[in-house]
Structure formats: structure tokens, C-alpha cells
Coordinates of C-alpha atoms in Angstrom, one line a residue:
X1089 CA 25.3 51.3 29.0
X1090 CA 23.6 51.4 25.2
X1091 CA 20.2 51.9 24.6
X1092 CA 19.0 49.8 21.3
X1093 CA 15.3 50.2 21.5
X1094 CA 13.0 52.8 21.9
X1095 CA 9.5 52.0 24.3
X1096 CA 6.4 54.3 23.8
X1097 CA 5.4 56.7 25.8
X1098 CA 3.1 54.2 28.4
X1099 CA 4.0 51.1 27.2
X1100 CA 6.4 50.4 30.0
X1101 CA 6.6 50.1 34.0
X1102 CA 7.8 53.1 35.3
X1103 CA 9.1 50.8 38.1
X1104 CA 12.3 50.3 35.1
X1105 CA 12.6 53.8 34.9
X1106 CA 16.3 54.2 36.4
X1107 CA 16.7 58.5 34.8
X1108 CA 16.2 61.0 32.8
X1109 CA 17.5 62.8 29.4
X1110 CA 15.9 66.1 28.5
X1111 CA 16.6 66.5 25.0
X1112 CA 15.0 69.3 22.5
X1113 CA 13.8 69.1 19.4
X1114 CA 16.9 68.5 17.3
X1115 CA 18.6 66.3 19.9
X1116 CA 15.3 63.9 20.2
X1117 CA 16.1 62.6 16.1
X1118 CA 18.8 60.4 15.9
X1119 CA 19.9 56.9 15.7
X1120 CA 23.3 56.7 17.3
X1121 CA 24.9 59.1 19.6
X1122 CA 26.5 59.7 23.3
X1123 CA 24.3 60.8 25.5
X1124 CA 24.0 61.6 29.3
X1125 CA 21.2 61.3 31.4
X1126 CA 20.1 63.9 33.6
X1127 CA 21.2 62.0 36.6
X1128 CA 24.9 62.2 35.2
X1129 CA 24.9 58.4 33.8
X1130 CA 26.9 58.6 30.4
X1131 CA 24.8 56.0 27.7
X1132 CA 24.8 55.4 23.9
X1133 CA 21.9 55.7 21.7
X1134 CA 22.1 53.1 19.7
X1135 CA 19.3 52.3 17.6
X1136 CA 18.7 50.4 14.1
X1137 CA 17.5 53.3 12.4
X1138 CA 17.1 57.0 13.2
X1139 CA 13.8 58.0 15.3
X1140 CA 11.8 60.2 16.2
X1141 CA 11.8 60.2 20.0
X1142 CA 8.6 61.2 21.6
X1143 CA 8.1 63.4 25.4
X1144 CA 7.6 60.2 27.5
X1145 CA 9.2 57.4 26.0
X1146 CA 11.8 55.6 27.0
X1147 CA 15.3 54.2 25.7
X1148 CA 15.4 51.0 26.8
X1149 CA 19.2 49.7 28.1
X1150 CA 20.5 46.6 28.0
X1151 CA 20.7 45.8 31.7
X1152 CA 16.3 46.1 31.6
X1153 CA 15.8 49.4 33.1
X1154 CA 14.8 52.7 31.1
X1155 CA 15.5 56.3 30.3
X1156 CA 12.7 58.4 29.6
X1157 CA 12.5 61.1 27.3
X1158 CA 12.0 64.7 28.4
X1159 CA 11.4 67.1 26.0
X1160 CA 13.2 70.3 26.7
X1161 CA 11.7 73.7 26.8
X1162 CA 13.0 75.7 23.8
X1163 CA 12.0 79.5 22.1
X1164 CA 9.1 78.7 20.3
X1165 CA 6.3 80.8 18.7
X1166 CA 2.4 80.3 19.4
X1167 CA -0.1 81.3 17.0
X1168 CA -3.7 81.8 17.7
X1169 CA -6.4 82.8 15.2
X1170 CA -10.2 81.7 14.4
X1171 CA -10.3 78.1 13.3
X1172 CA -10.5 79.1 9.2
X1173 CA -7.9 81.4 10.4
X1174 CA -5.6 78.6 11.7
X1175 CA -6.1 76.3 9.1
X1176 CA -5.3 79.2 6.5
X1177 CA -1.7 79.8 8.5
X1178 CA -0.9 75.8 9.1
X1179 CA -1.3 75.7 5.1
X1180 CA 1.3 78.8 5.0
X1181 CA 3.3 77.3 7.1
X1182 CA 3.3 73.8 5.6
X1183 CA 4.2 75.2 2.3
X1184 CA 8.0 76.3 3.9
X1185 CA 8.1 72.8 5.2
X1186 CA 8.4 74.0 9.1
X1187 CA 7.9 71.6 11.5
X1188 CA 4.5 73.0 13.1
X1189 CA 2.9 71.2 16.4
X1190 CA -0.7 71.2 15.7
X1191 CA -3.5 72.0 18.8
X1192 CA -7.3 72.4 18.3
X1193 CA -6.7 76.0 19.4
X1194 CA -3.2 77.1 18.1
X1195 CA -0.1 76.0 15.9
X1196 CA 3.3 76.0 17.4
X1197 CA 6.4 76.3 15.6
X1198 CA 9.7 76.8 16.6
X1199 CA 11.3 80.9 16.9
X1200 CA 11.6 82.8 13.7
X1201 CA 11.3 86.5 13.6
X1202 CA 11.0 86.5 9.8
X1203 CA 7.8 83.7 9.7
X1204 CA 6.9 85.6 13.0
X1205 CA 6.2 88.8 10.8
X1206 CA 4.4 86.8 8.3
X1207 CA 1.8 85.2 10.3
X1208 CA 1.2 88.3 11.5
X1209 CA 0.9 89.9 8.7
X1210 CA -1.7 86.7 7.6
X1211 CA -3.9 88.2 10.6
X1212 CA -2.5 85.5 12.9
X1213 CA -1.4 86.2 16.9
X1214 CA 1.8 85.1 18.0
X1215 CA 3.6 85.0 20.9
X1216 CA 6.6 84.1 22.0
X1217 CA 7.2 81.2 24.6
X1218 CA 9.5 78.4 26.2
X1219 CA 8.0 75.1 25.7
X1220 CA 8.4 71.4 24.7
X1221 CA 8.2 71.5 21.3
X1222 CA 6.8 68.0 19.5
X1223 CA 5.5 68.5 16.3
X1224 CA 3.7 66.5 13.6
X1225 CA 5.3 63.8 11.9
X1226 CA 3.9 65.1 8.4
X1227 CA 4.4 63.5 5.2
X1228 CA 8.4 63.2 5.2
X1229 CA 8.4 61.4 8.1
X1230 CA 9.0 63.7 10.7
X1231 CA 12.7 64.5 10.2
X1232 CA 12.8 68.4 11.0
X1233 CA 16.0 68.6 9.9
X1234 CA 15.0 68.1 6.3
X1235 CA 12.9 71.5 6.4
X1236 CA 14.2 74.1 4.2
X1237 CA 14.8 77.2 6.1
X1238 CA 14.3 79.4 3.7
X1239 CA 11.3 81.1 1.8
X1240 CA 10.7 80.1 -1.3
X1241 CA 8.4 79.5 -4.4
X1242 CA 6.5 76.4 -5.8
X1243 CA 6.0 76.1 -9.6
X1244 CA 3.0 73.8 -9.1
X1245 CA 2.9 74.1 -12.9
X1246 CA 5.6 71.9 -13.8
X1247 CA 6.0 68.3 -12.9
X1248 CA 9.3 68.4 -10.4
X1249 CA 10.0 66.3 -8.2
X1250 CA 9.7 67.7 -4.6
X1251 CA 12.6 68.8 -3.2
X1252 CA 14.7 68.9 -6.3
X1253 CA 12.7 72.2 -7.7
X1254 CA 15.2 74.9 -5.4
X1255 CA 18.5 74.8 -4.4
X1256 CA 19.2 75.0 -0.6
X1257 CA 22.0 78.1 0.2
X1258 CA 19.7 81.1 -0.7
X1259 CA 17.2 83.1 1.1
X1260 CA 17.4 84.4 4.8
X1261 CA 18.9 83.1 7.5
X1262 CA 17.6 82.5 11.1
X1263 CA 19.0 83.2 14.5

């Protein structure tokens, strides 16, 4: 079975839906992959471009029914804090180009001790959970695995080019 298209969340009858795949973060950005739903049925993803695949939509196949999307509980970190507060941090945040899921009451982002001790140290509450993470799409489209995973400095000085002013290799490492 191949999936070419991807359906919106609520844009199609659930009387199609034949499974399941629960997927996390990573695993719900790609264009073309094997995948197997969580009923056991093997299916390729096989879409025309990459995409960013939503909790809720569905993949549709090529015999008219659909998989929807799941997105899979992983460690993720929520952060509370007065409302200037919050903005403050999601500006923090943004500026290491994390992928940050954005609430009226709290950011989410996914686990990471060292950003962790930061927003705490910001005046920020976090705790640690296991959720669906879906964050914003943001500027670069959405593709969290662009982010740079490392702490660094911008020379808003000079006129660089974003994303050719640091080189990727340095800095801490996660886990």
C-alpha cells in the first residue's frame, strides 16, 4: 500500500479511516519512507515533497481509505512563567532555533537538561513530561531537524546570512 497524499486533520470521513501510525516528532517530517501502522499493515510514505505531518491527519492510500496520524508521547519539557515572562523565554528559546510548541499558558520544547538549566535560571518553571509534541512551524518552515543543537552567538552587527554565520560540530551535546 503507498500513501501519496496527506488529508488534514478534519477534512476527511473517519468512516475511511482503516489504522493508525503513532509517530513522534522526528518520525512525523518526511516525504518518503516505510512505515507500519499500528494495526501491523506495512505502507510507504510516499509523498511529492517532505511534510510536516500534523496529530490527526491522515495519509491517504491508494485503495481510498486512510491512516491517521498519532502523535507519540515523547520527554519533553514544560515551562510556565507570567505572560512577560513567557514571552521573554520563547524569545530565548527562538534564538537557539528549538522547535518550541507555543500555549497561552506555557511553551513546550522537547528534553534538554542544559536549556532546562537556562530557563530556569531565566526565572522560568519547568517540568518534565511525556507528551505529543507539535510545535510551531516558525519561519523555516517547520523542519525541526534544521535546528542547531548547540548554543551559540549572533553578531547582529554584521550582515550574514542566517545560518552561514556558525559552523555546526561545536558546543554541547544532548542526550
Amino acid at each position: 500500500m503507498r500513501a501519496a497524499h496527506v488529508l488534514p486533520a478534519g477534512s476527511w470521513d473517519k468512516n475511511r479511516e482503516r489504522g493508525t501510525a503513532t509517530l513522534d516528532w522526528d518520525e512525523r517530517h518526511r516525504r518518503r519512507r516505510s512505515l507500519t501502522s499500528d494495526q501491523g499493515e506495512p505502507f510507504l510514505l510516499d509523498l511529492a515533497e517532505a511534510a510536516r505531518l500534523g496529530d490527526g491527519d491522515g495519509l491517504a492510500l491508494e485503495d481510498g481509505s486512510v491512516i491517521r496520524v498519532v502523535a507519540e508521547p515523547e520527554p519533553v519539557l514544560e515551562i510556565q512563567a507570567g505572560a512577560a515572562g513567557l514571552a521573554r523565554l520563547a524569545y530565548h528559546l527562538g534564538n537557539r532555533h528549538l522547535a518550541i510548541q507555543i500555549f497561552a499558558d506555557r511553551l513546550v520544547i522537547r528534553e534538554d537538561a542544559v536549556i532546562a538549566a537556562m530557563v530556569e535560571g531565566l526565572g522560568g518553571i519547568v517540568s518534565r513530561r511525556e507528551l505529543p509534541f507539535d510545535p510551531e512551524g516558525g519561519a523555516y518552515g517547520g523542519n525541526a531537524s534544521h535546528h542547531h543543537e548547540h548554543d551559540h552567538e549572533h553578531d547582529h552587527g554584521h550582515e550574514h546570512e542566517h545560518g552561514h554565520e556558525h559552523e555546526h560540530g561545536h558546543g554541547h551535546r544532548h542526550g
